[in-house]
Each structure stands twice: as C-alpha cells, then as structure tokens.
PDB file of C-alpha atoms in Angstrom:
ATOM      1  CA  PRO I   1      22.570   2.691 -26.555  1.00 95.00           C
ATOM      2  CA  VAL I   2      22.657   3.641 -22.571  1.00 98.00           C
ATOM      3  CA  GLU I   3      24.376   7.183 -23.255  1.00 97.00           C
ATOM      4  CA  LEU I   4      21.762   7.700 -26.032  1.00 98.00           C
ATOM      5  CA  LEU I   5      19.028   6.803 -23.602  1.00 98.00           C
ATOM      6  CA  ARG I   6      20.529   8.738 -20.958  1.00 98.00           C
ATOM      7  CA  ASP I   7      20.743  12.051 -23.197  1.00 98.00           C
ATOM      8  CA  PHE I   8      16.756  11.386 -24.008  1.00 98.00           C
ATOM      9  CA  ALA I   9      16.404  11.253 -20.190  1.00 98.00           C
ATOM     10  CA  ARG I  10      18.143  14.201 -19.477  1.00 98.00           C
ATOM     11  CA  SER I  11      16.259  16.312 -22.291  1.00 98.00           C
ATOM     12  CA  ALA I  12      13.097  15.151 -21.076  1.00 98.00           C
ATOM     13  CA  ALA I  13      13.908  16.079 -17.658  1.00 97.00           C
ATOM     14  CA  LEU I  14      14.962  19.590 -18.490  1.00 97.00           C
ATOM     15  CA  ASP I  15      11.709  19.852 -20.409  1.00 98.00           C
ATOM     16  CA  GLY I  16       9.781  18.989 -17.127  1.00 96.00           C
ATOM     17  CA  ARG I  17       8.899  15.574 -18.547  1.00 97.00           C
ATOM     18  CA  LEU I  18       9.950  13.730 -15.317  1.00 96.00           C
ATOM     19  CA  ALA I  19       8.052  10.532 -15.893  1.00 96.00           C
ATOM     20  CA  ALA I  20       9.156  10.405 -19.348  1.00 97.00           C
ATOM     21  CA  ALA I  21      12.709  10.938 -18.243  1.00 98.00           C
ATOM     22  CA  GLU I  22      12.436   7.998 -15.527  1.00 96.00           C
ATOM     23  CA  GLY I  23      11.335   5.802 -18.270  1.00 97.00           C
ATOM     24  CA  PHE I  24      14.597   6.476 -20.208  1.00 98.00           C
ATOM     25  CA  PHE I  25      16.508   6.031 -17.293  1.00 98.00           C
ATOM     26  CA  ARG I  26      15.008   2.643 -16.294  1.00 97.00           C
ATOM     27  CA  ARG I  27      15.740   1.236 -19.943  1.00 98.00           C
ATOM     28  CA  ALA I  28      19.362   2.520 -19.644  1.00 98.00           C
ATOM     29  CA  HIS I  29      19.791   1.366 -16.331  1.00 98.00           C
ATOM     30  CA  GLY I  30      18.399  -2.006 -17.557  1.00 98.00           C
ATOM     31  CA  LEU I  31      21.319  -2.092 -20.143  1.00 98.00           C
ATOM     32  CA  ASP I  32      24.023  -1.163 -17.692  1.00 98.00           C
ATOM     33  CA  PRO I  33      23.043  -1.199 -14.088  1.00 97.00           C
ATOM     34  CA  ARG I  34      26.602   0.069 -13.055  1.00 97.00           C
ATOM     35  CA  HIS I  35      26.430   3.307 -15.056  1.00 98.00           C
ATOM     36  CA  PHE I  36      26.978   5.881 -12.630  1.00 98.00           C
ATOM     37  CA  GLY I  37      25.535   8.854 -14.540  1.00 98.00           C
ATOM     38  CA  VAL I  38      22.439   6.975 -15.089  1.00 98.00           C
ATOM     39  CA  LEU I  39      22.084   6.208 -11.599  1.00 98.00           C
ATOM     40  CA  PHE I  40      22.884   9.711 -10.444  1.00 98.00           C
ATOM     41  CA  ASP I  41      20.647  11.517 -12.838  1.00 98.00           C
ATOM     42  CA  TRP I  42      17.682   9.060 -12.049  1.00 98.00           C
ATOM     43  CA  ALA I  43      18.181   9.931  -8.393  1.00 98.00           C
ATOM     44  CA  VAL I  44      17.936  13.568  -9.176  1.00 98.00           C
ATOM     45  CA  VAL I  45      14.787  13.274 -10.978  1.00 97.00           C
ATOM     46  CA  ALA I  46      13.363  11.017  -8.136  1.00 98.00           C
ATOM     47  CA  HIS I  47      14.485  13.629  -5.752  1.00 98.00           C
ATOM     48  CA  ARG I  48      12.849  16.415  -7.732  1.00 96.00           C
ATOM     49  CA  GLN I  49       9.704  14.500  -7.495  1.00 96.00           C
ATOM     50  CA  GLU I  50       9.975  14.236  -3.760  1.00 97.00           C
ATOM     51  CA  ARG I  51      10.399  10.424  -3.981  1.00 98.00           C
ATOM     52  CA  LEU I  52      13.158  10.663  -1.142  1.00 98.00           C
ATOM     53  CA  ALA I  53      13.232   7.214  -0.423  1.00 98.00           C
ATOM     54  CA  GLU I  54      13.750   6.012  -3.971  1.00 98.00           C
ATOM     55  CA  ALA I  55      16.299   9.029  -4.334  1.00 98.00           C
ATOM     56  CA  SER I  56      18.291   8.030  -1.349  1.00 98.00           C
ATOM     57  CA  GLU I  57      18.303   4.439  -2.655  1.00 98.00           C
ATOM     58  CA  LEU I  58      19.770   5.575  -6.000  1.00 98.00           C
ATOM     59  CA  TYR I  59      22.267   7.707  -4.449  1.00 98.00           C
ATOM     60  CA  ALA I  60      23.505   4.996  -2.327  1.00 98.00           C
ATOM     61  CA  LYS I  61      23.912   2.868  -5.299  1.00 98.00           C
ATOM     62  CA  CYS I  62      26.032   5.627  -6.746  1.00 98.00           C
ATOM     63  CA  LEU I  63      28.216   5.747  -3.756  1.00 98.00           C
ATOM     64  CA  THR I  64      28.861   1.917  -4.191  1.00 98.00           C
ATOM     65  CA  LEU I  65      30.422   2.952  -7.749  1.00 98.00           C
ATOM     66  CA  LYS I  66      32.081   6.153  -6.703  1.00 98.00           C
ATOM     67  CA  SER I  67      32.315   6.227  -3.018  1.00 98.00           C
ATOM     68  CA  GLU I  68      34.196   9.758  -3.320  1.00 98.00           C
ATOM     69  CA  ASP I  69      31.583  11.629  -5.243  1.00 98.00           C
ATOM     70  CA  VAL I  70      30.918  14.881  -3.243  1.00 98.00           C
ATOM     71  CA  ASP I  71      27.836  15.640  -5.109  1.00 98.00           C
ATOM     72  CA  THR I  72      26.148  12.347  -4.418  1.00 98.00           C
ATOM     73  CA  ARG I  73      26.914  12.604  -0.662  1.00 98.00           C
ATOM     74  CA  PHE I  74      25.408  16.084  -0.694  1.00 98.00           C
ATOM     75  CA  ASN I  75      22.289  15.059  -2.414  1.00 98.00           C
ATOM     76  CA  LEU I  76      22.172  11.910  -0.331  1.00 98.00           C
ATOM     77  CA  ALA I  77      22.260  14.083   2.918  1.00 98.00           C
ATOM     78  CA  LEU I  78      19.397  16.482   1.613  1.00 98.00           C
ATOM     79  CA  ALA I  79      17.137  13.318   0.582  1.00 98.00           C
ATOM     80  CA  GLN I  80      17.885  11.673   4.306  1.00 98.00           C
ATOM     81  CA  LEU I  81      17.005  15.112   5.803  1.00 97.00           C
ATOM     82  CA  GLY I  82      13.900  15.293   4.013  1.00 97.00           C
ATOM     83  CA  LEU I  83      12.977  11.665   5.187  1.00 98.00           C
ATOM     84  CA  GLY I  84      13.788  12.872   8.837  1.00 96.00           C
ATOM     85  CA  ARG I  85      16.929  10.704   9.046  1.00 97.00           C
ATOM     86  CA  ARG I  86      19.222  13.480  10.585  1.00 96.00           C
ATOM     87  CA  GLU I  87      21.738  11.089  11.686  1.00 97.00           C
ATOM     88  CA  GLU I  88      22.219   9.689   8.275  1.00 97.00           C
ATOM     89  CA  ALA I  89      22.550  13.464   6.819  1.00 98.00           C
ATOM     90  CA  GLU I  90      24.927  14.398   9.641  1.00 97.00           C
ATOM     91  CA  ARG I  91      27.182  11.116   8.665  1.00 97.00           C
ATOM     92  CA  GLN I  92      27.444  12.597   5.152  1.00 98.00           C
ATOM     93  CA  LEU I  93      28.289  16.177   6.616  1.00 98.00           C
ATOM     94  CA  ARG I  94      31.013  14.512   8.592  1.00 98.00           C
ATOM     95  CA  TRP I  95      32.502  12.973   5.488  1.00 98.00           C
ATOM     96  CA  LEU I  96      32.105  16.312   3.545  1.00 98.00           C
ATOM     97  CA  GLU I  97      33.882  18.191   6.400  1.00 98.00           C
ATOM     98  CA  ARG I  98      37.033  15.975   5.627  1.00 98.00           C
ATOM     99  CA  HIS I  99      36.760  16.155   1.896  1.00 98.00           C
ATOM    100  CA  ALA I 100      35.061  18.908   0.692  1.00 98.00           C
ATOM    101  CA  PRO I 101      34.671  21.615   3.286  1.00 98.00           C
ATOM    102  CA  GLU I 102      33.031  24.481   1.108  1.00 97.00           C
ATOM    103  CA  VAL I 103      30.193  21.801   0.236  1.00 98.00           C
ATOM    104  CA  ALA I 104      29.965  20.854   4.000  1.00 98.00           C
ATOM    105  CA  ARG I 105      29.257  24.635   4.921  1.00 98.00           C
ATOM    106  CA  THR I 106      26.398  24.553   2.844  1.00 97.00           C
ATOM    107  CA  LEU I 107      25.143  21.154   4.063  1.00 98.00           C
ATOM    108  CA  ALA I 108      25.599  22.428   7.775  1.00 98.00           C
ATOM    109  CA  GLN I 109      23.434  25.341   6.879  1.00 97.00           C
ATOM    110  CA  ALA I 110      20.482  23.334   5.570  1.00 96.00           C
ATOM    111  CA  LEU I 111      20.869  21.105   8.758  1.00 96.00           C
ATOM    112  CA  ALA I 112      20.889  24.183  10.959  1.00 96.00           C
ATOM    113  CA  ASP I 113      17.907  25.645   8.878  1.00 95.00           C
ATOM    114  CA  ALA I 114      16.051  22.284   9.283  1.00 93.00           C
ATOM    115  CA  ALA I 115      16.470  22.380  13.157  1.00 90.00           C
ATOM    116  CA  GLY I 116      15.282  25.751  13.148  1.00 86.00           C
ATOM    117  CA  GLY I 117      11.986  24.891  11.505  1.00 64.00           C
ATOM    118  CA  LYS I 118      11.063  22.114  14.004  1.00 54.00           C
TER     119      LYS I 118
END
C-alpha cells in the first residue's frame, strides 16, 4: 500500500496537483514513517510549494535514514538558503565538497548567486 500511495502522490505531483500529492504522501507516511522515498518526494513537493521550513524538516528526516544521500543534502541546502540560513547551507556545501564535488560546484554557484542578490 505504501508504494501504491507513493505512486499516486508522484502522479498527482507531476500533474501539478500538489495538494492531492501531499495527501497521498501523508497517508503513505502514516503507514511507514521511515520510508525514505515517501519522505523525500513529500519534501520536494513542499519545496515546490515554497513551504521551505516544512521541506527542510522533511529533508532532515530523510538524512536520519540515509545520511549519505547527495540529492537530499543538495535540496536541504537550497531550502536552508531560501530560509536565509546560509550557515546551514554552507555546512551542506562542505559535506558535498568531500563526497560529491560536481554537485558541490552547483551549490557553490547558487550560494554565490544568492550573495550577489543581496
């Protein structure tokens, strides 16, 4: 049932029905609160809705399950940057520099762009 709900949620998100997607993610999460894919996809939906605090929380939960996930760390940094938490974003950048240098370069550019826009 969790994977089916996740599939429904992803389909709804792709169709732009983000509120419906969130509902499916919430139901799936209720069945398996430690399902990494559900948490990550739900975080992405919250991020797309610019609910950055919620997205950050969900990404952080993802990292408790898979601390080495590059995509989660990158997205968390972007959400933190959007919240004005530059130090938190830079912490993720330092991790990415050690573990995923190409991704780190992209994040470094985002941080530089954000600093230039002040």
